[in-house]
Coordinates of C-alpha atoms and ligand atoms in Angstrom, one line a residue:
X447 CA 101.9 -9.1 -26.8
X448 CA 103.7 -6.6 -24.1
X449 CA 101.3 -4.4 -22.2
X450 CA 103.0 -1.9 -20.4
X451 CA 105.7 -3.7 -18.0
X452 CA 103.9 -7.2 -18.5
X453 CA 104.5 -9.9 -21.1
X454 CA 102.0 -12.7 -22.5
X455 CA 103.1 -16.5 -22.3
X456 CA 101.0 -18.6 -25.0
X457 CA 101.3 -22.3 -23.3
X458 CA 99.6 -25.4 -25.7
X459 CA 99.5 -28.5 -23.6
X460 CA 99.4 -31.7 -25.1
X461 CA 98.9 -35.2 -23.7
X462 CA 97.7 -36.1 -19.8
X463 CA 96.7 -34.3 -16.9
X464 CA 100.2 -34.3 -15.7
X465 CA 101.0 -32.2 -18.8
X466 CA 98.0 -29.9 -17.4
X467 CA 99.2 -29.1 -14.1
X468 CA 102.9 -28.7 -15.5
X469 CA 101.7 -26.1 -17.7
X470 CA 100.1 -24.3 -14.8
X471 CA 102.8 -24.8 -12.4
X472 CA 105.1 -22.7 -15.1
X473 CA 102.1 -20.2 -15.4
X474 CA 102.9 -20.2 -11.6
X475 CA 106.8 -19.9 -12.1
X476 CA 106.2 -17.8 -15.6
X477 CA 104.0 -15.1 -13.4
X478 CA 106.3 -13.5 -11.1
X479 CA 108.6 -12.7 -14.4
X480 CA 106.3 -10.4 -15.4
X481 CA 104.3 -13.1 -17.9
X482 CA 100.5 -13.3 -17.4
X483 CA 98.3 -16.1 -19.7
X484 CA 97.9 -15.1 -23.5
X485 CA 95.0 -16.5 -25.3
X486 CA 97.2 -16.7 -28.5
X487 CA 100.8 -17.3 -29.6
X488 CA 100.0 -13.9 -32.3
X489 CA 99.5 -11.9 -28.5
X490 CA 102.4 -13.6 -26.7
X491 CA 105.9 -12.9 -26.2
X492 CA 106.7 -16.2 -24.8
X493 CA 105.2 -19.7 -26.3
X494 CA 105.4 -23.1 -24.8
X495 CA 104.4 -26.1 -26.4
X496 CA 104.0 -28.5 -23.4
X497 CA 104.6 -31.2 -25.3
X498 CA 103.6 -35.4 -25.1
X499 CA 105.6 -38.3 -26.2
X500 CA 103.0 -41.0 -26.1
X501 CA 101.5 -41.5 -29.4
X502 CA 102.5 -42.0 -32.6
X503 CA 103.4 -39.0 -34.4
X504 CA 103.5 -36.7 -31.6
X505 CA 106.7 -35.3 -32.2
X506 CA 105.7 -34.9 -36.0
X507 CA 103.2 -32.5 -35.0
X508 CA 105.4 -30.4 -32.9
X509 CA 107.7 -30.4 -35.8
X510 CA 104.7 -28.8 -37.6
X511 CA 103.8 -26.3 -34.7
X512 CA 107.5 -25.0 -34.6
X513 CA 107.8 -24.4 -38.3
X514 CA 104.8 -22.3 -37.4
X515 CA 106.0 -20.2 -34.2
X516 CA 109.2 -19.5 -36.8
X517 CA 107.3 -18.1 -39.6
X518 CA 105.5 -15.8 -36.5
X519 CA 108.7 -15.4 -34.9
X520 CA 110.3 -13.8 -38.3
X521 CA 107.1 -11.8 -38.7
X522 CA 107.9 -10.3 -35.2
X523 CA 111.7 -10.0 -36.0
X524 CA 110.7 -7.9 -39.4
X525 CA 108.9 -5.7 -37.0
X526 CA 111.8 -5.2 -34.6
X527 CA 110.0 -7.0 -31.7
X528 CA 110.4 -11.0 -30.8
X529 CA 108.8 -14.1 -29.6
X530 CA 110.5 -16.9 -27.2
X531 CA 109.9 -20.1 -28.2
X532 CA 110.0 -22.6 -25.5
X533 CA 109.4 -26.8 -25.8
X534 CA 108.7 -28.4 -23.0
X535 CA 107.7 -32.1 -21.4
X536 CA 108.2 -35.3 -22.7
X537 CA 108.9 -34.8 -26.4
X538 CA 111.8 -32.2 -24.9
X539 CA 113.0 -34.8 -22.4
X540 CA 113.4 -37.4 -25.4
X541 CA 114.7 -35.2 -28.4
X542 CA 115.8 -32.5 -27.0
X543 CA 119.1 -32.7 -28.9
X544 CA 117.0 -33.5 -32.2
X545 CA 114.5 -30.2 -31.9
X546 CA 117.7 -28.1 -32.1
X547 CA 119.3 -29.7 -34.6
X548 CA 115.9 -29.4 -36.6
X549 CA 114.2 -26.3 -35.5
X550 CA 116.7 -23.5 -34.9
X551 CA 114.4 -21.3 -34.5
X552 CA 113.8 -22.6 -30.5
X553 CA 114.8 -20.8 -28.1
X554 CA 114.6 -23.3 -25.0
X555 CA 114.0 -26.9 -24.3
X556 CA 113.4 -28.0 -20.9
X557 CA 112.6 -31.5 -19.7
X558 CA 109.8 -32.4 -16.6
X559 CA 111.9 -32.1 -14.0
X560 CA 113.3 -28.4 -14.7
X561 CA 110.5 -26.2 -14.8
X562 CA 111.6 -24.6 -12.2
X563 CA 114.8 -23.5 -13.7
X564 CA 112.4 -21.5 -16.2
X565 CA 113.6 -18.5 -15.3
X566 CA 117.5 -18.9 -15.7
X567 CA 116.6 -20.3 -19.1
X568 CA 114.6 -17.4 -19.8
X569 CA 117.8 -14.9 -19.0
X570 CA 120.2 -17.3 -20.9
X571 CA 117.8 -17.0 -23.8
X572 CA 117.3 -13.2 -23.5
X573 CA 121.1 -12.8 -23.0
X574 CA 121.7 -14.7 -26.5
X575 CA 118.8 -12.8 -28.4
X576 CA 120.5 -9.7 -27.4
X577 CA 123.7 -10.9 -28.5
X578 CA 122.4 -11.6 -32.0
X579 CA 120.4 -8.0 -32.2
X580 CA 123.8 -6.7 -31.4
X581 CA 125.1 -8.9 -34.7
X582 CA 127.4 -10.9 -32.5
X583 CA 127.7 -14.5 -33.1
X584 CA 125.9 -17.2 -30.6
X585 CA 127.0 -20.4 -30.2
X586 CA 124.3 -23.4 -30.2
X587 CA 120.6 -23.6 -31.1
X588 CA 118.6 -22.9 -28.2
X589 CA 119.1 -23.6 -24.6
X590 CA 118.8 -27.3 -23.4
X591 CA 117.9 -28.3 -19.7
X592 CA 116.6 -32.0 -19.7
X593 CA 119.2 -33.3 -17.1
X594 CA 117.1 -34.7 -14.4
X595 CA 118.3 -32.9 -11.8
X596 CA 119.5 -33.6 -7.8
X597 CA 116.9 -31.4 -6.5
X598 CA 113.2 -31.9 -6.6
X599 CA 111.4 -29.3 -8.8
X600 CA 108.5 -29.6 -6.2
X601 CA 110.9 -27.6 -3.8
X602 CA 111.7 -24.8 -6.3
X603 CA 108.1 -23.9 -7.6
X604 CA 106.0 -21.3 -6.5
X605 CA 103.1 -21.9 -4.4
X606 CA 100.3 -23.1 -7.0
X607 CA 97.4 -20.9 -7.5
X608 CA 95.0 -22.6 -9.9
X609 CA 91.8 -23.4 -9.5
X610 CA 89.7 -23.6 -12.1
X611 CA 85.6 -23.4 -11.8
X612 CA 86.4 -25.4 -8.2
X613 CA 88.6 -27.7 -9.3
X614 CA 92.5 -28.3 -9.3
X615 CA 95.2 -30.9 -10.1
X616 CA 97.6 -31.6 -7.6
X617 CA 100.5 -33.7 -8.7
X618 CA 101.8 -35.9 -5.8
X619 CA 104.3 -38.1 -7.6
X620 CA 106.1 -38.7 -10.6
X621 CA 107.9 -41.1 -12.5
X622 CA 107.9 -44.5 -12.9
X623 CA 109.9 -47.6 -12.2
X624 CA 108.1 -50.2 -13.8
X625 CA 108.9 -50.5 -17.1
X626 CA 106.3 -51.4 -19.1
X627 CA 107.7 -52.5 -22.4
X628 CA 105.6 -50.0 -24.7
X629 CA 106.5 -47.0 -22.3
X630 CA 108.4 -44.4 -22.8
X631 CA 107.6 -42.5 -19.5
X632 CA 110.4 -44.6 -17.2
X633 CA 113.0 -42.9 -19.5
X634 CA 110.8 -39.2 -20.0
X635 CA 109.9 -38.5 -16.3
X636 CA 112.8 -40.5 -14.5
X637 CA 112.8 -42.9 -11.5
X638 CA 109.6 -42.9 -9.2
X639 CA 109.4 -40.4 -6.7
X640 CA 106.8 -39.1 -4.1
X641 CA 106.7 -35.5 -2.8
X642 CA 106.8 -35.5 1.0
X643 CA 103.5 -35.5 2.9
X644 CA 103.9 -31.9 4.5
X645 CA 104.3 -29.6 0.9
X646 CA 101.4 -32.1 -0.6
X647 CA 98.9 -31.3 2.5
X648 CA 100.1 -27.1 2.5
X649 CA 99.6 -27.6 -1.2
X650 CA 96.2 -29.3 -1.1
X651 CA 95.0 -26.6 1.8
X652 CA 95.7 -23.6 -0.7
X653 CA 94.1 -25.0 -2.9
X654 CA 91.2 -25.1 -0.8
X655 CA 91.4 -22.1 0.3
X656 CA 91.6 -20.4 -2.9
X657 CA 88.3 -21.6 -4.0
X658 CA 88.9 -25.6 -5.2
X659 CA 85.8 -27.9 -3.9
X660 CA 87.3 -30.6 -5.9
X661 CA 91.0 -31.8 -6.3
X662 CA 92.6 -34.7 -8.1
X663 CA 95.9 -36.4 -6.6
X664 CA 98.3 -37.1 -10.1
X665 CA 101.0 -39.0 -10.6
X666 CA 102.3 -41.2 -13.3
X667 CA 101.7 -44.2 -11.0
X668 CA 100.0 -42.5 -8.1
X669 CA 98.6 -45.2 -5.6
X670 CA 102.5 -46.0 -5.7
X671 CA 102.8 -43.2 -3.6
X672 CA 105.3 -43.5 -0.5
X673 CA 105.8 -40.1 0.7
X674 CA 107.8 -38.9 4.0
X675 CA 106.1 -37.7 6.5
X676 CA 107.5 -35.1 8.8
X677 CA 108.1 -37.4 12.1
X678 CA 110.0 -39.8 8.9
X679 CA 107.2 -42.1 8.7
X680 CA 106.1 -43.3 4.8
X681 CA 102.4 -42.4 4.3
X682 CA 100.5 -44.7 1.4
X683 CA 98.3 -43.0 -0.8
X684 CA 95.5 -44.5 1.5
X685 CA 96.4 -42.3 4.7
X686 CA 97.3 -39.1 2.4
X687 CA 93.8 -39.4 0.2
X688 CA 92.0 -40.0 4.5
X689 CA 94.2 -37.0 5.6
X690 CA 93.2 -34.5 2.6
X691 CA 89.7 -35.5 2.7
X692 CA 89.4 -34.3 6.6
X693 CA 90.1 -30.6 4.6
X694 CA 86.9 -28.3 5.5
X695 CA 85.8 -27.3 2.0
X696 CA 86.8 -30.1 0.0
X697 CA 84.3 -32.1 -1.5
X698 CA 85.4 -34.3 -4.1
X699 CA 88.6 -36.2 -3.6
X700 CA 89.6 -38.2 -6.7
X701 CA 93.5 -39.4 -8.0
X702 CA 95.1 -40.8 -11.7
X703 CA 96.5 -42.9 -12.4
X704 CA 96.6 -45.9 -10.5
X705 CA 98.4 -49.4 -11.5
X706 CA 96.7 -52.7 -10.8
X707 CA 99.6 -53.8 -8.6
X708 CA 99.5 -51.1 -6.6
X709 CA 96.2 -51.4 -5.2
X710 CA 97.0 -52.3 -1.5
X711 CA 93.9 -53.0 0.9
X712 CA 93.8 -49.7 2.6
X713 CA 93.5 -48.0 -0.9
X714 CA 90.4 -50.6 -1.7
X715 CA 88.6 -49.8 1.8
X716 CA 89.0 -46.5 1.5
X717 CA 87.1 -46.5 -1.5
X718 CA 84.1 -47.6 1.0
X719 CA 84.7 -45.1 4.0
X720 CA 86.0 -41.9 2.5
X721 CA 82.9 -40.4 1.4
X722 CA 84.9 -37.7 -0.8
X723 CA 86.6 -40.1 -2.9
X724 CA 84.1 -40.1 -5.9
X725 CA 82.9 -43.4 -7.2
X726 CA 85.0 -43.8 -10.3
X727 CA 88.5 -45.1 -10.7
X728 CA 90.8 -44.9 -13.6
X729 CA 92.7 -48.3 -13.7
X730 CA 94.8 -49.3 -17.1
X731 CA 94.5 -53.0 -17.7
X732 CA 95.9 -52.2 -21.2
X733 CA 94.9 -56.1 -22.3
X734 CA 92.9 -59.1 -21.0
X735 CA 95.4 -61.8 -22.2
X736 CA 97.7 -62.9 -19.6
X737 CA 100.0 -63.9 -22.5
X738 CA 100.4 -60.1 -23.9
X739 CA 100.5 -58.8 -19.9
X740 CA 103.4 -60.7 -19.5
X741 CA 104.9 -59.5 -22.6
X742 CA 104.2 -56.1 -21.5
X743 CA 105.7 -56.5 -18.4
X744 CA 102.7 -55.5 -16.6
X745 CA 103.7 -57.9 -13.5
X746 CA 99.9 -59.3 -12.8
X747 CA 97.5 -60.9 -14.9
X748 CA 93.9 -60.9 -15.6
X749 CA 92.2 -62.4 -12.9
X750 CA 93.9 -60.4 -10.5
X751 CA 92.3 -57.4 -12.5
X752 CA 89.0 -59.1 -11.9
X753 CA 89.7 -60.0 -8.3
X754 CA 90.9 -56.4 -7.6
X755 CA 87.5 -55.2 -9.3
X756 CA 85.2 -57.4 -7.6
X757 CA 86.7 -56.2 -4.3
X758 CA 86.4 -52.7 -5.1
X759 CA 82.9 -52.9 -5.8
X760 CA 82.0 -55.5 -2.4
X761 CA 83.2 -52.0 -0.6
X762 CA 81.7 -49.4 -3.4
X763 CA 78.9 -51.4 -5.1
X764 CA 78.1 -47.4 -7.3
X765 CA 82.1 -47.4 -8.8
X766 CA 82.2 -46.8 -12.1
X767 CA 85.3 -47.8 -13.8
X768 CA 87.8 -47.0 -16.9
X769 CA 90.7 -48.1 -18.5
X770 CA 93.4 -48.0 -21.2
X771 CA 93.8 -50.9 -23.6
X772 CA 96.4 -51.0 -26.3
X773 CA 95.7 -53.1 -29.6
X774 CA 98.1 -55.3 -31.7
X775 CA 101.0 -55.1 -29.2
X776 CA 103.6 -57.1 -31.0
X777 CA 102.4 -60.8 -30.5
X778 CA 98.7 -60.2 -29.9
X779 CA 96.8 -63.4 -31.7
X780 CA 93.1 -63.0 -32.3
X781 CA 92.6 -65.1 -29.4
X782 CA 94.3 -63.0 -26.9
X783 CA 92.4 -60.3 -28.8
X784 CA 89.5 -62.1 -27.9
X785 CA 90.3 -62.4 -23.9
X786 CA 90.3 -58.9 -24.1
X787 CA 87.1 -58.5 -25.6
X788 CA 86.1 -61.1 -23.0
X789 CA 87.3 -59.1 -20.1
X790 CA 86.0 -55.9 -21.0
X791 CA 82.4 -57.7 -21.4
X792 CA 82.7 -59.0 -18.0
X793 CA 83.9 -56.0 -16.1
X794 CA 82.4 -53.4 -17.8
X795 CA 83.2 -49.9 -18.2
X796 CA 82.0 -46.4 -18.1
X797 CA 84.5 -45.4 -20.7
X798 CA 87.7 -46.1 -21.7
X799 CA 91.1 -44.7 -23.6
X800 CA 92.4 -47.2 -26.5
X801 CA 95.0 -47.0 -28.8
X802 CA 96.7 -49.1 -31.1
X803 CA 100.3 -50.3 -30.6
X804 CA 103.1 -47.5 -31.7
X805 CA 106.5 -48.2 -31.7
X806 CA 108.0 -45.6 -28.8
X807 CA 112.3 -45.9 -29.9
X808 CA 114.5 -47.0 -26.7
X809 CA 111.3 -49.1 -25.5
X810 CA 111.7 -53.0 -25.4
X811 CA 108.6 -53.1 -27.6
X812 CA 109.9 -51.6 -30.3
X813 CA 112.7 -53.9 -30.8
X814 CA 110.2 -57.0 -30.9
X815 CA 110.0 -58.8 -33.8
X816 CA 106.4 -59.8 -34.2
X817 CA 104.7 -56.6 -35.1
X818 CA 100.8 -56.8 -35.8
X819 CA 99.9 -55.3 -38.7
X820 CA 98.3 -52.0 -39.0
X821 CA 94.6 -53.2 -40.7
X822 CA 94.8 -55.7 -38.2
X823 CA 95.2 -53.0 -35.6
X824 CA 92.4 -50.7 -36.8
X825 CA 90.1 -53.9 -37.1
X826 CA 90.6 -54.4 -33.1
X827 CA 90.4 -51.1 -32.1
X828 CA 87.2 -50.5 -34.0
X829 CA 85.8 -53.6 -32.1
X830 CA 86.9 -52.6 -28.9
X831 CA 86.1 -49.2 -28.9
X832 CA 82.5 -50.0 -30.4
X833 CA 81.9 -52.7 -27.5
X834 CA 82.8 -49.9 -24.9
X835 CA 81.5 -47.4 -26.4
X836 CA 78.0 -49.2 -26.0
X837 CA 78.9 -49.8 -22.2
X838 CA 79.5 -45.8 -21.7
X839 CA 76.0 -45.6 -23.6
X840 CA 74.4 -47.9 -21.2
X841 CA 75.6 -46.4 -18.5
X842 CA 74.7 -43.1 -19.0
X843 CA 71.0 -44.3 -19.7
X844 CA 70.8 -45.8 -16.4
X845 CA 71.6 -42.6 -14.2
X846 CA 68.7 -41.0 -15.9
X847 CA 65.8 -40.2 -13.7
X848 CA 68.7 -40.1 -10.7
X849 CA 69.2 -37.0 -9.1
X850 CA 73.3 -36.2 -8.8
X851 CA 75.2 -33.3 -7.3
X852 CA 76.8 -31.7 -10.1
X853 CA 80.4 -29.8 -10.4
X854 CA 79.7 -27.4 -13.1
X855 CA 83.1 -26.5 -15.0
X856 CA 82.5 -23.9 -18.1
X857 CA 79.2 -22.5 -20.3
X858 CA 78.1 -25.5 -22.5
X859 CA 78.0 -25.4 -26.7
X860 CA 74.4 -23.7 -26.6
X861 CA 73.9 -20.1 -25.3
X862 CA 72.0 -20.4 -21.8
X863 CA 73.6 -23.6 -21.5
X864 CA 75.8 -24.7 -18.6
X865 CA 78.2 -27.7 -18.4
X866 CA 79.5 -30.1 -15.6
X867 CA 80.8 -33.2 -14.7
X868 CA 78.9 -36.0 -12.5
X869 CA 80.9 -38.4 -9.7
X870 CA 81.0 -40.3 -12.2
X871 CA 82.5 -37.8 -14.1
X872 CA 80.1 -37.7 -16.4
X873 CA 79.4 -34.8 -19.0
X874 CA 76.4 -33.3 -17.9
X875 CA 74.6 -30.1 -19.9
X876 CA 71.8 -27.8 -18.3
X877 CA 70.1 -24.9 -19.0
X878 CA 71.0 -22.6 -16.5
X879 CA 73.3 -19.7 -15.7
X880 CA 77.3 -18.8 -16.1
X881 CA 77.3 -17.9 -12.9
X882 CA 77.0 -21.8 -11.6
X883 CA 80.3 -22.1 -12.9
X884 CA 82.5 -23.8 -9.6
X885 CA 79.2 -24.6 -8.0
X886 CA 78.2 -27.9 -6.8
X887 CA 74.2 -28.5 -7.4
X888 CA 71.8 -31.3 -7.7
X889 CA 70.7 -31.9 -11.1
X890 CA 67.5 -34.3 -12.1
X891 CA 69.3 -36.2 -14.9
X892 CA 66.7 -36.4 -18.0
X893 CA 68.3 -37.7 -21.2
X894 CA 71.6 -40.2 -21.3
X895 CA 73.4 -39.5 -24.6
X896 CA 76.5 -41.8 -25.9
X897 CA 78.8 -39.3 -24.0
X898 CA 77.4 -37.1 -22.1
X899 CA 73.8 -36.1 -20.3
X900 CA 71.4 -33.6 -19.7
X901 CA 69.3 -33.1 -16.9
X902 CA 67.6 -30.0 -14.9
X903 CA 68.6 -27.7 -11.6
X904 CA 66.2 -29.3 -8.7
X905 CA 66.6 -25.8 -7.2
X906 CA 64.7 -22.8 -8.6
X907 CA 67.2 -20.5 -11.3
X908 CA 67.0 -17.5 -8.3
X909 CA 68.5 -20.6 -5.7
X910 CA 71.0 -21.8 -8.0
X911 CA 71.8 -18.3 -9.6
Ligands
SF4_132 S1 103.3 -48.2 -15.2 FE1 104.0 -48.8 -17.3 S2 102.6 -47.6 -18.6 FE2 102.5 -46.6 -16.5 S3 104.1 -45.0 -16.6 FE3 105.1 -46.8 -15.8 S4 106.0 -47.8 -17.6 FE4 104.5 -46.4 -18.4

C-alpha cells in the first residue's frame, strides 16, 4: 500500500505477450501518477487484472478474481482506506457492460486501445469514491472506456522503459482483419493497424539504450506490418526487422506472431541475411486439413504451409519452428484429424501451443452446427500434444554437446542456479551466478530434458561473474 506520496499498482496479466507489454506500457502510463509496481494486490492501492479472452472459461476466472479484490476491497473500506479495481484487455473490450452489471465492486474497465486514457479514468474513479465517502449517491457501476478510439494509443503513451534481464517486447502492430472463424481478436483489438516507422525505431533505440540486448517485434498479425515511413513510404516488416537490427547493441532480433499468408519473400530472405533474427519462428497453422483451413477461414492451405517451411529452411537450414493447432473445430473428421497429425510428422516442431475448440460468442464458429464432441476433443489433443511433445524432446537431445550463446533471464528453481533461453529459445539451467542475469554467454549444453536443458559456462565463474 501508500508509502509516503507514492501508491502501489498490483497488475496480473493473463494471456499473450501482447497482454505483457500492455501491462508494462500502463506501468509506464501508471508511474508518473505516483504508482510504482506492487508485488501484491494486499500492498496495492490500485489492481489491474489485464485480462484474455481466448480460452474457454477465461472470463469465469476473472469472475472469480473480482469476487476476491471485493472481499479485499471491503477489508480496506472497514479500515477507512481503499483499493481501485481496474479490468483491462480483452475480456474488458468484450464484456465490459457485463463485468459491471456482475461485479459492482469495479471501479474501471478499459479496452486495448485506451490505456492511455488511464489517467482520466483514474480521476473519474477517484472523483466517484469521494462522492460515496461523502454519502452522496453515484450513478453507474464503474467507469467504462472500450470505445476504440480515433487516436492511436501508441501516440499517447509514455516513452517505454522496460527492459527486463536484456530483453523487451516492443509492440509494432495490432489488430486484425482476417477473421478467422474461431477468433475473437478481430472484434477485441479492432481493425489492423501498424505504428509508423519513426516512433517504432525511437522506441526500439530506448530500448537499447536502456540495457535490452534482445527485443521482440509483437503484433496480433505482425509480418502484416505496413507502417509509414516519414518520407510516406510503407515499410514491410522485412525492411523494419533489417533497419532495427543495424541498432549497435542489439543482439537478438525476434517478432510474434506471424500468419502463413503473410510471409512475403523479403521476410523469408531475411531470415538467411539478418544474422540477429534468431533461428526460430512462431507460425500458427492451427490444422493440417485443408478441409478445416477453409472452414476456418485461414485463406491458404496445407501445402502452402509446407512450401513456405521448406523455403524458410533452404535460406535458414538451423530454424526451429512452432505452432498453434486447435482440435475438434466443428467439422473435424478423424481423417482431417489425421492430416494434421500427418503434417506435424513431416514438418516437425520444437514446440507447439494446442488447444481444443471453444466456442468464443459473436465468432462464426460458434454458431456452427457440427460441434465435435468434448471426449473426442481431449482424445486429439492428447495425441497431438504427445506426438509434439516427443519432437521438443528430440530436439532438445540433439543441441547437447553444442555450444550456444545464452540470454540468461532470472535465478533458476535450485539455489546457485541460473536460467536462460537459447536462439532457439530454449530453457536452459546452469549453475552459475545472479549476477549473469541480462548477460549473453556461451554455454556447453550437457543434458536435453523434455522442456528444457542444462549445460555449463565455457568461461571460468570469475569471466562470467
Ligand atoms: S489471424 Fe485469425 S487467429 Fe490471428 S488474430 Fe486474426 S482472426 Fe485471430
Amino acid at each position: 500500500m501508500s508509502s509516503g506520496q507514492r501508491k502501489g499498482v498490483f497488475i496480473r496479466t493473463y494471456g499473450c505477450q501482447m497482454n505483457v507489454y500492455d501491462s508494462d506500457r500502463m506501468a509506464d502510463v501508471l508511474r508518473p501518477l505516483g504508482y510504482d509496481l506492487s508485488p501484491s494486490p494486499e500492498q496495492a492501492d490500485l489492481v489491474v487484472l489485464n485480462t484474455c479472452h481466448i480460452r474457454e472459461r477465461a472470463s469465469e476466472k476473472v469472475y472469480s478474481e473480482l469476487g476476491r479484490l471485493r472481499d479485499l476491497k471491503l477489508e480496506r473500506r472497514r479500515e477507512g482506506a481503499d483499493l481501485v479495481i481496474a479490468v483491462a484487455g480483452c475480456v474488458a473490450q468484450a464484456e465490459g457492460a457485463e463485468i459491471a452489471r456482475r461485479q459492482p465492486a469495479v471501479d474501471i474497465i478499459v479496452g486495448p486501445q485506451a490505456y492511455h486514457r488511464l489517467p482520466q479514468l483514474l480521476a473519474e474513479a477517484e472523483r466517484k469514491a469521494a462522492f460515496r465517502r461523502a454519502g452522496k449517491r453515484v450513478p453507474g457501476a464503474g467507469v467504462l472506456d472500450t470505445e476504440f478510439p480515433p487516436e492511436s494509443k501508441f501516440d499517447h503513451l509514455p516513452e517505454p522503459g522496460t527492459v527486463r534481464a536484456g530483453s523487451a517486447f516492443l509492440s509494432i502492430q495490432e489488430g486484425c482483419d482476417k477473421f478467422c472463424t474461431f477468433c475473437i481478436v478481430p472484434y477485441t483489438r479492432g481493425a489492423e493497424y501498424s505504428r509508423p516507422v519513426a516512433s517504432v525505431l525511437q522506441e526500439a533505440r530506448t530500448l537499447v539504450s536502456n540495457g535490452a540486448v534482445e527485443l521482440t517485434l509483437l503484433g496480433q498479425n505482425v509480418n502484416a506490418y505496413h507502417g509509414e515511413a516519414v518520407d510516406g513510404s510503407t515499410w514491410s516488416l522485412a525492411r523494419l526487422l533489417r533497419e532495427i537490427a543495424g541498432i549497435d547493441g542489439l543482439v537478438r532480433l525476434r517478432y510474434t506472431t506471424s500468419h502463413p499468408r503473410d510471409m512475403d519473400d523479403d521476410l523469408i530472405l531475411a531470415h538467411g541475411d539478418v544474422p540477429q533474427l534468431m533461428p526460430y519462428l512462431h507460425l500458427p497453422v492451427q490444422s493440417g486439413s485443408d478441409r478445416i483451413l477453409e472452414a476456418m477461414n485461414r485463406g491458404h492451405g496445407r501445402d502452402h504451409f509446407r512450401r513456405l517451411v521448406d523455403r524458410l529452411r533452404g535460406v535458414r537450414p538451423d530454424l526451429a519452428l512452432s505452432s498453434d493447432f486447435i482440435v475438434g473445430f466443428p467439422g473435424e473428421s478423424d481423417s482431417d484429424f489425421d492430416d494434421t497429425m500427418r503434417l506435424i510428422d513431416e514438418v516437425g516442431f520444437a514446440a507447439a501451443f494446442s488447444f481444443k475448440y471453444s466456442r468464443r460468442p459473436g465468432t462464426p464458429g460458434a454458431a456452427l452446427d457440427d460441434q465435435v464432441p468434448e471426449t473426442v476433443k481431449t482424445a486429439r489433443l492428447a495425441a497431438l500434444q504427445a506426438l509434439v511433445a516427443g519432437q521438443q524432446h528430440a530436439f532438445n537431445r540433439a543441441k547437447v554437446g553444442t555450444t550456444v550463446p545464452v540470454l540468461f533471464a532470472e535465478p533458476g528453481r535450485k539455489p546457485g542456479q541460473v536460467l536462460g533461453k537459447s536462439p532457439w529459445l530454449q530453457s536452459v539451467y546452469v549453475e552459475g551466478p545472479a549476477s549473469l542475469v541480462g548477460r549473453i554467454i556461451d554455454v556447453r549444453l550437457t543434458d536435453g530434458y523434455a522442456l528444457s536443458l542444462t549445460g555449463e559456462l565455457i568461461a571460468s565463474l570469475e569471466e562470467a561473474a
